[in-house]
mmCIF file of N, CA and C in Angstrom:
data_model
loop_
_atom_site.group_PDB
_atom_site.id
_atom_site.type_symbol
_atom_site.label_atom_id
_atom_site.label_comp_id
_atom_site.label_asym_id
_atom_site.label_seq_id
_atom_site.Cartn_x
_atom_site.Cartn_y
_atom_site.Cartn_z
ATOM 1 N N MET A 1 26.531 -72.035 -38.006
ATOM 2 C CA MET A 1 27.871 -71.556 -37.927
ATOM 3 C C MET A 1 27.963 -70.054 -38.441
ATOM 4 N N ASP A 2 28.274 -69.190 -37.545
ATOM 5 C CA ASP A 2 28.344 -67.757 -37.926
ATOM 6 C C ASP A 2 29.659 -67.368 -38.577
ATOM 7 N N SER A 3 29.740 -66.153 -38.989
ATOM 8 C CA SER A 3 30.854 -65.692 -39.755
ATOM 9 C C SER A 3 32.134 -65.648 -38.897
ATOM 10 N N GLN A 4 31.930 -65.388 -37.616
ATOM 11 C CA GLN A 4 33.093 -65.388 -36.692
ATOM 12 C C GLN A 4 33.796 -66.741 -36.665
ATOM 13 N N GLU A 5 32.987 -67.745 -36.596
ATOM 14 C CA GLU A 5 33.548 -69.118 -36.559
ATOM 15 C C GLU A 5 34.168 -69.510 -37.901
ATOM 16 N N LEU A 6 33.561 -69.005 -38.942
ATOM 17 C CA LEU A 6 34.098 -69.295 -40.321
ATOM 18 C C LEU A 6 35.422 -68.579 -40.469
ATOM 19 N N LYS A 7 35.530 -67.390 -39.981
ATOM 20 C CA LYS A 7 36.779 -66.647 -39.998
ATOM 21 C C LYS A 7 37.865 -67.383 -39.292
ATOM 22 N N ARG A 8 37.548 -67.905 -38.066
ATOM 23 C CA ARG A 8 38.482 -68.598 -37.182
ATOM 24 C C ARG A 8 38.948 -69.932 -37.973
ATOM 25 N N LEU A 9 38.009 -70.578 -38.618
ATOM 26 C CA LEU A 9 38.373 -71.821 -39.255
ATOM 27 C C LEU A 9 39.356 -71.565 -40.441
ATOM 28 N N LYS A 10 39.135 -70.458 -41.116
ATOM 29 C CA LYS A 10 40.053 -70.139 -42.247
ATOM 30 C C LYS A 10 41.458 -69.757 -41.676
ATOM 31 N N GLU A 11 41.503 -69.090 -40.562
ATOM 32 C CA GLU A 11 42.742 -68.823 -39.887
ATOM 33 C C GLU A 11 43.510 -70.017 -39.504
ATOM 34 N N LEU A 12 42.761 -70.966 -38.957
ATOM 35 C CA LEU A 12 43.300 -72.284 -38.553
ATOM 36 C C LEU A 12 43.890 -73.097 -39.710
ATOM 37 N N GLU A 13 43.160 -73.078 -40.855
ATOM 38 C CA GLU A 13 43.600 -73.762 -42.011
ATOM 39 C C GLU A 13 44.817 -73.159 -42.588
ATOM 40 N N GLU A 14 44.926 -71.794 -42.589
ATOM 41 C CA GLU A 14 46.088 -71.036 -42.993
ATOM 42 C C GLU A 14 47.353 -71.448 -42.161
ATOM 43 N N GLU A 15 47.095 -71.420 -40.852
ATOM 44 C CA GLU A 15 48.166 -71.837 -39.898
ATOM 45 C C GLU A 15 48.665 -73.182 -40.178
ATOM 46 N N ASN A 16 47.718 -74.064 -40.380
ATOM 47 C CA ASN A 16 48.002 -75.441 -40.597
ATOM 48 C C ASN A 16 48.865 -75.666 -41.877
ATOM 49 N N ARG A 17 48.508 -74.927 -42.925
ATOM 50 C CA ARG A 17 49.272 -74.985 -44.167
ATOM 51 C C ARG A 17 50.715 -74.540 -43.946
ATOM 52 N N LYS A 18 50.875 -73.368 -43.216
ATOM 53 C CA LYS A 18 52.210 -72.934 -42.899
ATOM 54 C C LYS A 18 53.035 -73.971 -42.199
ATOM 55 N N LEU A 19 52.400 -74.645 -41.198
ATOM 56 C CA LEU A 19 53.139 -75.581 -40.420
ATOM 57 C C LEU A 19 53.566 -76.795 -41.272
ATOM 58 N N LYS A 20 52.685 -77.224 -42.141
ATOM 59 C CA LYS A 20 53.029 -78.343 -43.020
ATOM 60 C C LYS A 20 54.088 -78.003 -43.981
ATOM 61 N N HIS A 21 54.092 -76.718 -44.415
ATOM 62 C CA HIS A 21 55.175 -76.227 -45.300
ATOM 63 C C HIS A 21 56.469 -76.232 -44.553
ATOM 64 N N MET A 22 56.489 -75.754 -43.389
ATOM 65 C CA MET A 22 57.727 -75.687 -42.544
ATOM 66 C C MET A 22 58.170 -77.082 -42.299
ATOM 67 N N TYR A 23 57.334 -77.967 -41.956
ATOM 68 C CA TYR A 23 57.710 -79.382 -41.670
ATOM 69 C C TYR A 23 58.265 -80.018 -42.887
ATOM 70 N N ALA A 24 57.700 -79.780 -44.035
ATOM 71 C CA ALA A 24 58.163 -80.330 -45.299
ATOM 72 C C ALA A 24 59.628 -79.788 -45.600
ATOM 73 N N GLU A 25 59.915 -78.593 -45.360
ATOM 74 C CA GLU A 25 61.265 -78.028 -45.538
ATOM 75 C C GLU A 25 62.287 -78.699 -44.613
ATOM 76 N N LEU A 26 61.872 -78.849 -43.338
ATOM 77 C CA LEU A 26 62.709 -79.469 -42.403
ATOM 78 C C LEU A 26 63.048 -80.926 -42.791
ATOM 79 N N ALA A 27 62.046 -81.652 -43.247
ATOM 80 C CA ALA A 27 62.154 -83.069 -43.617
ATOM 81 C C ALA A 27 63.155 -83.126 -44.825
ATOM 82 N N LEU A 28 63.073 -82.166 -45.729
ATOM 83 C CA LEU A 28 63.874 -82.212 -46.901
ATOM 84 C C LEU A 28 65.336 -81.889 -46.486
ATOM 85 N N GLU A 29 65.595 -81.099 -45.542
ATOM 86 C CA GLU A 29 66.953 -80.721 -45.165
ATOM 87 C C GLU A 29 67.689 -81.843 -44.494
ATOM 88 N N SER A 30 66.973 -82.588 -43.684
ATOM 89 C CA SER A 30 67.646 -83.640 -42.886
ATOM 90 C C SER A 30 67.990 -84.883 -43.717
#
């Protein structure tokens, strides 16, 4: 696994965390 793939993986994890956070806020509102 090269550094490019590692960077991509970190970006995906960051994106995933943001989505989960957004979803949690939506779930709380409803």
